[in-house]
CSV table of C-alpha atoms in Angstrom, one decimal:
chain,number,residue,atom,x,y,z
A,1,UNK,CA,16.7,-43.4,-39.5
A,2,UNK,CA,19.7,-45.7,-39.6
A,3,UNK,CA,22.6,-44.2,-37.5
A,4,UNK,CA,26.0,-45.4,-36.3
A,5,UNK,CA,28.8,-43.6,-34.2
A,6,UNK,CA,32.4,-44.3,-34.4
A,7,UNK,CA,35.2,-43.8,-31.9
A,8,UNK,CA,38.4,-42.7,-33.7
A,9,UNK,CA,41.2,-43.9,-31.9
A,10,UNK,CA,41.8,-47.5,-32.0
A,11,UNK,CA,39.2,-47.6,-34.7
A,12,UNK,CA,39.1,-45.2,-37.4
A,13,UNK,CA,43.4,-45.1,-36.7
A,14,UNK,CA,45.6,-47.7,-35.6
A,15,UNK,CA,46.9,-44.5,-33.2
A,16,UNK,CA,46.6,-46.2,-30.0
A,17,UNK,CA,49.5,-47.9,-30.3
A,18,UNK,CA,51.2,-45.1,-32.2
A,19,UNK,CA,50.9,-42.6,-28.7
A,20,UNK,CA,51.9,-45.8,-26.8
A,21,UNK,CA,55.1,-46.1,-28.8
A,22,UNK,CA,55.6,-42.1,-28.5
A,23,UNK,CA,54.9,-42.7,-24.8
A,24,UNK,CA,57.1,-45.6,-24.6
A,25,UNK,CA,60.1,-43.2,-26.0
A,26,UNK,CA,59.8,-41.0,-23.1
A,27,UNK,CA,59.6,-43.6,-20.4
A,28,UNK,CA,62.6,-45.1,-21.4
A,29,UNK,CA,64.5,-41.2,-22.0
A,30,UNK,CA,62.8,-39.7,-18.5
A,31,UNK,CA,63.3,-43.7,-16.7
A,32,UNK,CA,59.4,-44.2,-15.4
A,33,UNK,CA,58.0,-47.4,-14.9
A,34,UNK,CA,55.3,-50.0,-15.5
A,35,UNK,CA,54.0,-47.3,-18.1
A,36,UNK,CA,51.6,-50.0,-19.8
A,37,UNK,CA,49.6,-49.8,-16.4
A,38,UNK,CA,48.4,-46.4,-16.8
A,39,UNK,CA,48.3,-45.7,-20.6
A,40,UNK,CA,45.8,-48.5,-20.5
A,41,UNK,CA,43.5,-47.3,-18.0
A,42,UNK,CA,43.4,-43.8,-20.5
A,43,UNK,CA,42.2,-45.8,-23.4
A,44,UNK,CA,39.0,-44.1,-24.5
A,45,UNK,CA,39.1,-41.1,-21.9
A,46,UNK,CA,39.7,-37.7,-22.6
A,47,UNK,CA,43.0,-35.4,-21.6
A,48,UNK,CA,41.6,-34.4,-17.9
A,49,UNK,CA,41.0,-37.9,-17.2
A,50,UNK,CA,44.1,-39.3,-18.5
A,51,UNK,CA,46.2,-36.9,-16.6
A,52,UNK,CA,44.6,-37.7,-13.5
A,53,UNK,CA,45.5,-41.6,-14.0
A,54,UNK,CA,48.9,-40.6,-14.8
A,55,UNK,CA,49.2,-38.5,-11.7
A,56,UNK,CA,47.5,-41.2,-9.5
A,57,UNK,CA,50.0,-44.0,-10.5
A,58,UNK,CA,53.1,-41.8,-10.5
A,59,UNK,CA,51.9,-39.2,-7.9
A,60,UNK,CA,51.1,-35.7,-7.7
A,61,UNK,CA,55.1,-34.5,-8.7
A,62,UNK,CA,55.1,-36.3,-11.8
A,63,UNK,CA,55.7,-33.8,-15.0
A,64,UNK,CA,52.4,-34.9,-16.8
A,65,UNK,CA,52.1,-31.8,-18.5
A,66,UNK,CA,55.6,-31.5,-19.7
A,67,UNK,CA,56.1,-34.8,-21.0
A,68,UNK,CA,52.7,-34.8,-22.5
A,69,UNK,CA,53.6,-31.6,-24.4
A,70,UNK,CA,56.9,-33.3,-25.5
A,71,UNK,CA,54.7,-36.5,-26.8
A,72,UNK,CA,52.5,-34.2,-28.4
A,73,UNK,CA,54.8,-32.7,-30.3
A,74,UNK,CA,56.6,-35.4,-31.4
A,75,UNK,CA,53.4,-37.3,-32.2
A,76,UNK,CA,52.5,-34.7,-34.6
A,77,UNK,CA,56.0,-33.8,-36.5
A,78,UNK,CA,55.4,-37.8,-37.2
A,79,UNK,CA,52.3,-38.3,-38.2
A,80,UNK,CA,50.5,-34.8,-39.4
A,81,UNK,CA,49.3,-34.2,-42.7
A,82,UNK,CA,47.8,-37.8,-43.2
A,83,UNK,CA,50.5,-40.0,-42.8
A,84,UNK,CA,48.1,-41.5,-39.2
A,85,UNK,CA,47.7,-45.0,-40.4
A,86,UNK,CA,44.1,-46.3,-40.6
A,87,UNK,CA,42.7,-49.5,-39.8
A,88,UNK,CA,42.3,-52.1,-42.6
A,89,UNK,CA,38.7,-52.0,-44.3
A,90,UNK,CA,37.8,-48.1,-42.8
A,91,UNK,CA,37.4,-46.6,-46.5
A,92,UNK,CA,35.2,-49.6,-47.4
A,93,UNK,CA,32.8,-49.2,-44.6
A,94,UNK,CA,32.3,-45.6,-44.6
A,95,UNK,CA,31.8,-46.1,-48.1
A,96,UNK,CA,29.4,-48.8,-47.6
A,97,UNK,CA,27.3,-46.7,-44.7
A,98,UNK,CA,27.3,-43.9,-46.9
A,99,UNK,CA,26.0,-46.1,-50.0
A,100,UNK,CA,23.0,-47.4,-47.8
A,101,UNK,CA,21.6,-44.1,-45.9
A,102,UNK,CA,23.3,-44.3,-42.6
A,103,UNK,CA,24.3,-40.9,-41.1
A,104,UNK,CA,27.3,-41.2,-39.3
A,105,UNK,CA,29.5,-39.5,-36.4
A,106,UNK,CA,32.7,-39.6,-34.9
A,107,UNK,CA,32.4,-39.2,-31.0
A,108,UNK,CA,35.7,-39.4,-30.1
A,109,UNK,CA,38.1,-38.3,-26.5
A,110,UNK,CA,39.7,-36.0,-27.8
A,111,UNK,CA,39.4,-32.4,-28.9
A,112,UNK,CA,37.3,-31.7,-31.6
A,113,UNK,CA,40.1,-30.0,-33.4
A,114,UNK,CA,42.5,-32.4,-33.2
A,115,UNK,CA,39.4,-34.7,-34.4
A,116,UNK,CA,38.2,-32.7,-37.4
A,117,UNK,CA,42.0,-32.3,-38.3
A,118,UNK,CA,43.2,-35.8,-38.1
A,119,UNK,CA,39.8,-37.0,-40.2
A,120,UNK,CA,40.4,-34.2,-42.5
A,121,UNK,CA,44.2,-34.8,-43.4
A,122,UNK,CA,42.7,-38.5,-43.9
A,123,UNK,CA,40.5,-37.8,-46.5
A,124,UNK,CA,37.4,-39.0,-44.5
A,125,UNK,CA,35.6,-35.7,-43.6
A,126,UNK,CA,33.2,-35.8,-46.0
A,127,UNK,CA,31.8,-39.0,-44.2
A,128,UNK,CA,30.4,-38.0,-41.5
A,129,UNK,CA,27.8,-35.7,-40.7
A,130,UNK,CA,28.8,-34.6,-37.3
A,131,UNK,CA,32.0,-34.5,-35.0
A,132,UNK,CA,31.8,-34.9,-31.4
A,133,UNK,CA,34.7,-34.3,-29.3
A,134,UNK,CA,35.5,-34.8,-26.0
A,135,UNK,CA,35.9,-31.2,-25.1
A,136,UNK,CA,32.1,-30.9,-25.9
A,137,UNK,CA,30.6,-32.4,-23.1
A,138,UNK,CA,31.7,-32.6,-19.7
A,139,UNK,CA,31.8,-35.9,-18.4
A,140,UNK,CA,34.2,-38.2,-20.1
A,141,UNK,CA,33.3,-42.1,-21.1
A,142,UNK,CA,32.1,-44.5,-19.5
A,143,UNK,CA,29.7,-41.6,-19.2
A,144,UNK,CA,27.0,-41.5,-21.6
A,145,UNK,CA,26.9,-38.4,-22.4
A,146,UNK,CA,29.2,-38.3,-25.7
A,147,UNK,CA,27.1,-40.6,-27.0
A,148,UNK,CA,24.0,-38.9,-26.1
A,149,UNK,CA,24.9,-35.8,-27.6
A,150,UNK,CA,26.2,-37.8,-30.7
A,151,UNK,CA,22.9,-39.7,-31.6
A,152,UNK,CA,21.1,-36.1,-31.0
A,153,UNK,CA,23.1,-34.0,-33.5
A,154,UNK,CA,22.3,-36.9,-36.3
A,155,UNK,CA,18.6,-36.8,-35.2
A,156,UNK,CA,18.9,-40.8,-34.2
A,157,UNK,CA,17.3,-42.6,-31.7
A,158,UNK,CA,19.8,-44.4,-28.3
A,159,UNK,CA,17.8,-47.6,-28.7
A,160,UNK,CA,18.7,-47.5,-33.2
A,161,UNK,CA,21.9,-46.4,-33.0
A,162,UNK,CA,25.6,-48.6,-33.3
A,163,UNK,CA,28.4,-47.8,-31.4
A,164,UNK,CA,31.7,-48.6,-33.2
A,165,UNK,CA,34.4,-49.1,-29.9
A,166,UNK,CA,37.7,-51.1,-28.7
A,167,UNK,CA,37.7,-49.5,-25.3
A,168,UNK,CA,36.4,-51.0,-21.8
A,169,UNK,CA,35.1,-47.4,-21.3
A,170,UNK,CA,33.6,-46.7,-24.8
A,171,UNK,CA,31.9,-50.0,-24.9
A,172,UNK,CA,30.6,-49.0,-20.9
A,173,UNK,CA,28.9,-45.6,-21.9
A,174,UNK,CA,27.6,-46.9,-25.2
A,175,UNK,CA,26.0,-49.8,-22.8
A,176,UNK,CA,24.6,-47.3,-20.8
A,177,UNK,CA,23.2,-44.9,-23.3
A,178,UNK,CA,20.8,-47.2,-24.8
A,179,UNK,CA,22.8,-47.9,-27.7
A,180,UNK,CA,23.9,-50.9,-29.7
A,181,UNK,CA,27.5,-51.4,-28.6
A,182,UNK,CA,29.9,-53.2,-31.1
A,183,UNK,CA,33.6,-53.9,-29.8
A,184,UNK,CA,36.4,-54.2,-32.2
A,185,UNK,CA,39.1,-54.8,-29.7
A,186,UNK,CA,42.5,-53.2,-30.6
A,187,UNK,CA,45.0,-52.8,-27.8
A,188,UNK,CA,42.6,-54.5,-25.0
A,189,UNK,CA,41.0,-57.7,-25.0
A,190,UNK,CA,37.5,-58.2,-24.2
A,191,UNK,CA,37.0,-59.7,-21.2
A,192,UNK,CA,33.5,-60.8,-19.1
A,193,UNK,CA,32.5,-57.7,-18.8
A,194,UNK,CA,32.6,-56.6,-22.4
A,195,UNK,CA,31.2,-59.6,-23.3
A,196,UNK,CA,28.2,-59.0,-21.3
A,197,UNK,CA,27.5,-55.4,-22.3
A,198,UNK,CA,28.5,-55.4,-26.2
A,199,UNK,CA,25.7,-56.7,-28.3
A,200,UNK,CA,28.8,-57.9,-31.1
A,201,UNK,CA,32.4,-58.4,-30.9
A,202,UNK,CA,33.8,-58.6,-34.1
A,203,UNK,CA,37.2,-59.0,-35.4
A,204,UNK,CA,37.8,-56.0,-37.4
A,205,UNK,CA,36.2,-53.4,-39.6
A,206,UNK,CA,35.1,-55.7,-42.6
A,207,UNK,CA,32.9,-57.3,-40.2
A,208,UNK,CA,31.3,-54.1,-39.4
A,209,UNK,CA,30.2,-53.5,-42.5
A,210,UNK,CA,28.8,-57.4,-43.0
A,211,UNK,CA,26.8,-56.7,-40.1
A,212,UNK,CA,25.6,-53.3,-41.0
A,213,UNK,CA,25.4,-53.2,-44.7
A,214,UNK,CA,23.1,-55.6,-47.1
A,215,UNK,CA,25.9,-55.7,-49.6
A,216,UNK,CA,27.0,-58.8,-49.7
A,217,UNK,CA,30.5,-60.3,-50.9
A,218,UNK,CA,30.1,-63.2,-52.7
A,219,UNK,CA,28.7,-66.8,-51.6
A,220,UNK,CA,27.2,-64.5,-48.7
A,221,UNK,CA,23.7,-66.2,-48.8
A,222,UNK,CA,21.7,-63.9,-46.1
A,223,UNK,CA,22.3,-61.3,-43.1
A,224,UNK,CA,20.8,-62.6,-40.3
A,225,UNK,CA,22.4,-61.8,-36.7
A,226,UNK,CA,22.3,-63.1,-33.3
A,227,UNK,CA,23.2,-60.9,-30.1
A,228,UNK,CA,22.9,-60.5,-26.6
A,229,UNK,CA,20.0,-57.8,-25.8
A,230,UNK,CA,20.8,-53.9,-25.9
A,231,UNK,CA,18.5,-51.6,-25.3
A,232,UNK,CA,14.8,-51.3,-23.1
A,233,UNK,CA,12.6,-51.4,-26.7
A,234,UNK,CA,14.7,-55.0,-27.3
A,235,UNK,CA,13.1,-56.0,-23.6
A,236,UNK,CA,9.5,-54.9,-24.4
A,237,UNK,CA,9.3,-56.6,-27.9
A,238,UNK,CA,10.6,-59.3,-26.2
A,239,UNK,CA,8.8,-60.0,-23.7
A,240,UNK,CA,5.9,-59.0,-25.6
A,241,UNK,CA,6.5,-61.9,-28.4
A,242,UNK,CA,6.5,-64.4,-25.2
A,243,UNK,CA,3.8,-63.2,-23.9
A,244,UNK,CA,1.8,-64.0,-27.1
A,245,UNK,CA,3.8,-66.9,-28.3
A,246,UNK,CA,3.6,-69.2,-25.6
A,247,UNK,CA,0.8,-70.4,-23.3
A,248,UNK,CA,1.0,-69.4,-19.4
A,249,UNK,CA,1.6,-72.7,-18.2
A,250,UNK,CA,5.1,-73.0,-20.4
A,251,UNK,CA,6.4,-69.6,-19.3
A,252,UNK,CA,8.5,-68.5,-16.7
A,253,UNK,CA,8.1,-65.0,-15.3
A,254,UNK,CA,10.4,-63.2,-17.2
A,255,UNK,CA,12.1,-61.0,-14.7
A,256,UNK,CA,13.4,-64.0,-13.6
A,257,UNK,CA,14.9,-65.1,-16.8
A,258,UNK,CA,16.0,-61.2,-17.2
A,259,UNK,CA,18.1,-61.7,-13.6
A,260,UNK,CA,19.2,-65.1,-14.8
A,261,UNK,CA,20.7,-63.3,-18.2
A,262,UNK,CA,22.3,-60.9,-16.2
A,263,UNK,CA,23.6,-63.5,-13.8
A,264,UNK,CA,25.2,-65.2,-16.8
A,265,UNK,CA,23.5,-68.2,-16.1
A,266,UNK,CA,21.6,-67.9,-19.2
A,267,UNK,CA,21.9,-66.0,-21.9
A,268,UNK,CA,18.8,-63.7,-24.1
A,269,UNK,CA,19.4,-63.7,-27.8
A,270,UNK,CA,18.0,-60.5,-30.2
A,271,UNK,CA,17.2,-62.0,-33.3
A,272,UNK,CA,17.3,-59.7,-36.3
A,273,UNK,CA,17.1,-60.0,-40.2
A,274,UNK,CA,18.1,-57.0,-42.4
A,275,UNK,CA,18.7,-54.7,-39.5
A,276,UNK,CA,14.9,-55.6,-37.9
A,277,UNK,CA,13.6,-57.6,-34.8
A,278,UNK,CA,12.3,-60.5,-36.1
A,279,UNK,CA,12.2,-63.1,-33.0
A,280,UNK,CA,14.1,-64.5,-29.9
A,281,UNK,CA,15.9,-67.3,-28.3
A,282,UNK,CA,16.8,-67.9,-24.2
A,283,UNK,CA,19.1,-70.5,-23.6
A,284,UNK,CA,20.3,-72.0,-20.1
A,285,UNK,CA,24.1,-72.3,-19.8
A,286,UNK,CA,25.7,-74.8,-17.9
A,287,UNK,CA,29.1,-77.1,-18.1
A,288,UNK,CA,29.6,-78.4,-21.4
A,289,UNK,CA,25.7,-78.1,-21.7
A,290,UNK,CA,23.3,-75.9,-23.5
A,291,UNK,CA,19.3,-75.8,-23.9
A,292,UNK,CA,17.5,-74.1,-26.1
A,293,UNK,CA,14.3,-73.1,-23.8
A,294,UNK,CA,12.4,-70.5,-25.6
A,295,UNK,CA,12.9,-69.8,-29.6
A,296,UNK,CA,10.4,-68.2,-31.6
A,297,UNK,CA,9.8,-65.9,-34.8
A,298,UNK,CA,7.9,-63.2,-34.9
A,299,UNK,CA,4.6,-64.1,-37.0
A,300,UNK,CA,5.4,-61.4,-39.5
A,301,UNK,CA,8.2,-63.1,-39.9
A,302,UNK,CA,7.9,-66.7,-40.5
A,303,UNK,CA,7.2,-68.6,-43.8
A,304,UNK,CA,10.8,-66.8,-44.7
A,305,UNK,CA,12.9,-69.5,-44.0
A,306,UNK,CA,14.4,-67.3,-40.8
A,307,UNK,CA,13.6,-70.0,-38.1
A,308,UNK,CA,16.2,-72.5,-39.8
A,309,UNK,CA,18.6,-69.7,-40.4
A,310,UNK,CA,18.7,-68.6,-36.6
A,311,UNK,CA,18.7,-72.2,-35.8
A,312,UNK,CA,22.1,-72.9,-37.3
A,313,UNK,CA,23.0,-69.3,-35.9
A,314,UNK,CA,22.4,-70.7,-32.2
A,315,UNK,CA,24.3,-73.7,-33.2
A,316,UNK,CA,27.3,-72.2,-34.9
A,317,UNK,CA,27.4,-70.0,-31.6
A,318,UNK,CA,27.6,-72.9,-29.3
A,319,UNK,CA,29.5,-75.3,-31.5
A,320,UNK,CA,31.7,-77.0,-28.7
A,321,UNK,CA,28.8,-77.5,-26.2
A,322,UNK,CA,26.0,-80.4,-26.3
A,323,UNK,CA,23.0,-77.9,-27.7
A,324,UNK,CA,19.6,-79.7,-26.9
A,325,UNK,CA,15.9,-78.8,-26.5
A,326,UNK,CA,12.6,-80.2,-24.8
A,327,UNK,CA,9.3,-79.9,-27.1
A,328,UNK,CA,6.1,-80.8,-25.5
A,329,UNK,CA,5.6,-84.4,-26.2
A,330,UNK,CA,3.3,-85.4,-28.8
A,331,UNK,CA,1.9,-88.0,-26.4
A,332,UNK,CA,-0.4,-85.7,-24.4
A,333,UNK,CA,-3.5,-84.7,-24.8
A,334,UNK,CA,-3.3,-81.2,-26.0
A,335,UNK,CA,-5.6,-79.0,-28.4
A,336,UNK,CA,-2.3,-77.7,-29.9
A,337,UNK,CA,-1.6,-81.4,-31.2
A,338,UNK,CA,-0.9,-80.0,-34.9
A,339,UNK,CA,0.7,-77.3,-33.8
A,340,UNK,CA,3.0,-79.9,-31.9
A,341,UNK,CA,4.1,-82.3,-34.5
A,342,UNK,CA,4.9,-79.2,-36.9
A,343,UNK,CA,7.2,-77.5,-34.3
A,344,UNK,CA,8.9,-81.3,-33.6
A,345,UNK,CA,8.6,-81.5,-37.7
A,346,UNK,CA,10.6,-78.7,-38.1
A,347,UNK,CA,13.5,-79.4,-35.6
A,348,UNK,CA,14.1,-83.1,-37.0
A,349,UNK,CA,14.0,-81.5,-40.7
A,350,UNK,CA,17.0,-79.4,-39.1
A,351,UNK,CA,19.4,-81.9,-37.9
A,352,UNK,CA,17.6,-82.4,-34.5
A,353,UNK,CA,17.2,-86.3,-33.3
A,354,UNK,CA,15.6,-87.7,-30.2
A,355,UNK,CA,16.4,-88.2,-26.8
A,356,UNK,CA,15.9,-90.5,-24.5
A,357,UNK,CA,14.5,-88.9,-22.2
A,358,UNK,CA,11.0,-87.7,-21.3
A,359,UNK,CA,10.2,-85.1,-18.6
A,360,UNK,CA,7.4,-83.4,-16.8
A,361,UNK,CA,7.8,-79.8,-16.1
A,362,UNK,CA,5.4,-77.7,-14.0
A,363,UNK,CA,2.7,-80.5,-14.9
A,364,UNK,CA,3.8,-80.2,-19.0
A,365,UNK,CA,5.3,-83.4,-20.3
A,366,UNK,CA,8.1,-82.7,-22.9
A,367,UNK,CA,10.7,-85.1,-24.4
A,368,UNK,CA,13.9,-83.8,-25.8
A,369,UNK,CA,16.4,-83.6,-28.8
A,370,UNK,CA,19.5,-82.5,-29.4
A,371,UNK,CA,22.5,-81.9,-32.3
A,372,UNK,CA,24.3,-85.4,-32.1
A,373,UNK,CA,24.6,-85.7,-28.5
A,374,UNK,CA,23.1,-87.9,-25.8
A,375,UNK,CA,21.9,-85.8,-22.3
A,376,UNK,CA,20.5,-87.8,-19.3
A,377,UNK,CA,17.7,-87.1,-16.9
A,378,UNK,CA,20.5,-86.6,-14.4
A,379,UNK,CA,22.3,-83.8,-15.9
A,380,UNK,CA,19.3,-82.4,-17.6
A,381,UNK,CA,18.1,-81.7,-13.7
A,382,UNK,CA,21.1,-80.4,-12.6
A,383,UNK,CA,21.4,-77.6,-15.8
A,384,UNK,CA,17.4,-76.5,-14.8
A,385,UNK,CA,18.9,-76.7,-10.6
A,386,UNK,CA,22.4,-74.7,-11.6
A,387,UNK,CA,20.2,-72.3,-13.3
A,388,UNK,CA,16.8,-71.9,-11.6
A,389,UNK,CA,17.1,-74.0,-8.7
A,390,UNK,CA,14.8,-75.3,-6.4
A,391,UNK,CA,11.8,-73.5,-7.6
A,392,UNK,CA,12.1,-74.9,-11.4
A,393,UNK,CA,13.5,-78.6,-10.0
A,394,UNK,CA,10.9,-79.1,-7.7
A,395,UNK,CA,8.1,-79.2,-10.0
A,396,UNK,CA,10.3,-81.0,-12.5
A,397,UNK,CA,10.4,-85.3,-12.7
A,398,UNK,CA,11.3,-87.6,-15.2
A,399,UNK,CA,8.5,-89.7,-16.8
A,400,UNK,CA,10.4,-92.1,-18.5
A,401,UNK,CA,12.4,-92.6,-21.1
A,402,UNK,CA,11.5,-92.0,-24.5
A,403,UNK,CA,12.0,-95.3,-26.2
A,404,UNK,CA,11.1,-97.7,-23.4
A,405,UNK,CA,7.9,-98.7,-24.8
């Protein structure tokens, strides 16, 4: 079952900024300060929460409750009975969701009434098979729970579902529920943080649906995405597909690589075509330097023209770095010696040239290539020692370079 949970403020409406501009009003009638501080820190918790910020920064004597009745009320002679403006491209997806057999829910801070109401006067009810509000549960995001409860009323799995978010906290309790966060940032930026824990950050809604939907606009010529991991069943296909795919004397242990991802010194890449796990990538960050040192495609998979596709992908994603790769060298003596020259085949068919450079690593001799870009021995050691350190470099040496004879 294909399921996907929105947030509504900030996503389905632009009202985020609409309550910061009725906010705004009242610091400037009432004289309060520095009110971007705290409204911020709110965005994408419920009304308990919120009060408490609000009280925290101003201190216990400040007139939360009055002046957030007065907002209230002015918030809704303004924008009741549908005139809350949405954010471009929401009709479209819902539509698009809808078309394609998603169930769908809105799991939003605030109170379910003021949810169901707002969606209502919007003409958008009829979308969405469940409303979860935030007086429904009793921890507020970055808690889980929302979330949890969410995916359980459509009858979804954590690990399946998308979280639609543009809050720090939203994007933190979809994260830790299991689920597939997606940030579309509206009044806060994404910063390191997001971009560790949201699987895609996308510019706006019509992306959304590109990524969700297999309706394509025109020109579109495939849907094939690349993100960061998301849930425990992405770690065990994973590292199942490495276990089979390469031999044990090219593999790392891969809780090392999994503490090296989190470390953001390298960076674990889901693979998916059509909505399913089709493959992998790792990569090792570093500088103006990136290597490519595990792909593969699942062997369902291949013979579909996928492994090109996420190539480019990879490529695309890294476009201002010097993106390079070490294949075992053709020059040992190896039982896999056809299985070799197609994998180095298959790189130079896709833009790949050759380096000069050869290497030995943990007694496997590989040589490298690269998108138009020349790497030397020198900084090719110091990526694997920024990374891994001494336990990779000291079983790493350079056998010469590729050319010389």
């Amino acid at each position: 079952m294909k399921t996907v949970i929105f947030d509504m403020d900030g996503v389905i409406f632009d009202s985020e900024r609409a309550v910061f501009a009725g906010w705004q009003e009242l610091a400037e009638k009432y004289g309060f300060k520095q009110l971007e501080i705290p409204y911020r820190r709110c965005i994408g918790v419920n009304a308990a929460a919120s009060k408490q910020i609000f009280l925290d920064f101003y201190g216990e004597d400040f007139p939360y409750d009055l002046y957030c009745r007065e907002q209230s009320e002015n918030y809704h002679a303004k924008y009741d009975n549908g005139n809350l403006p949405m954010k471009k491209g929401v009709r479209e997806l819902l539509t698009a969701l809808k078309s394609e057999g998603y169930r769908t829910a809105i799991a939003s801070s605030t109170r379910t009434a003021v949810v169901k109401h707002q969606i209502e006067a919007a003409g958008l009810l009829s979308f969405f098979d469940c409303i979860i509000g935030g007086d429904m549960v009793e921890k507020s995001k970055p808690n889980p729970d929302i979330f949890l409860k969410a995916a359980e009323t459509l009858g979804g799995t954590a690990d399946g579902t998308y979280v639609i978010e543009d809050s720090y906290n939203g994007i933190r309790a979809a994260h830790a529920a299991g689920m597939i966060p997606v940030m579309v940032p509206d009044m806060l930026p994404p910063d390191e943080e997001m971009r560790e824990k949201a699987a895609y950050i996308l510019d706006d809604l019509s992306e959304v649906r590109k990524l969700l939907c297999t309706e394509k606009a025109s020109g579109e010529t495939g849907r094939m995405n690349l993100r960061k991991v998301a849930s425990d069943a992405e770690w065990r296909m994973i590292k199942k597909l490495y276990k089979t795919a390469f031999p044990a004397s090219e593999r790392k242990p891969f809780w090392l690589m999994q503490i090296k991802h989190r470390q953001q010194k390298a960076d674990i890449w889901v693979i998916e075509n059509e909505g399913e796990f089709s493959g992998f990538a790792i990569t090792i960050n570093g500088g103006d330097m990136v290597l490519l040192d595990y792909f593969v495609i699942s062997g369902e998979k291949r013979g579909l023209g996928l492994g090109g596709k996420s190539l480019r992908l990879l490529k695309d994603k890294y476009k201002d770095k010097r993106f390079f790769l070490e294949i075992e060298s053709l020059s040992a003596d190896a039982d896999n010696m056809e299985e070799r020259c197609r994998r180095k085949q298959f790189y130079l068919n896709n833009g790949m040239t050759e380096l000069d450079v050869k290497t030995k690593l943990f007694g496997v001799e590989f040589e490298l290539l690269g998108y138009d870009c020349d790497v030397s021995y020198a900084e090719y050691y110091s990526l694997y020692d920024g990374c891994y350190g001494r336990w990779a470099t000291k079983h790493l040496e350079e056998i010469g370079l590729k050319h010389s004879n």
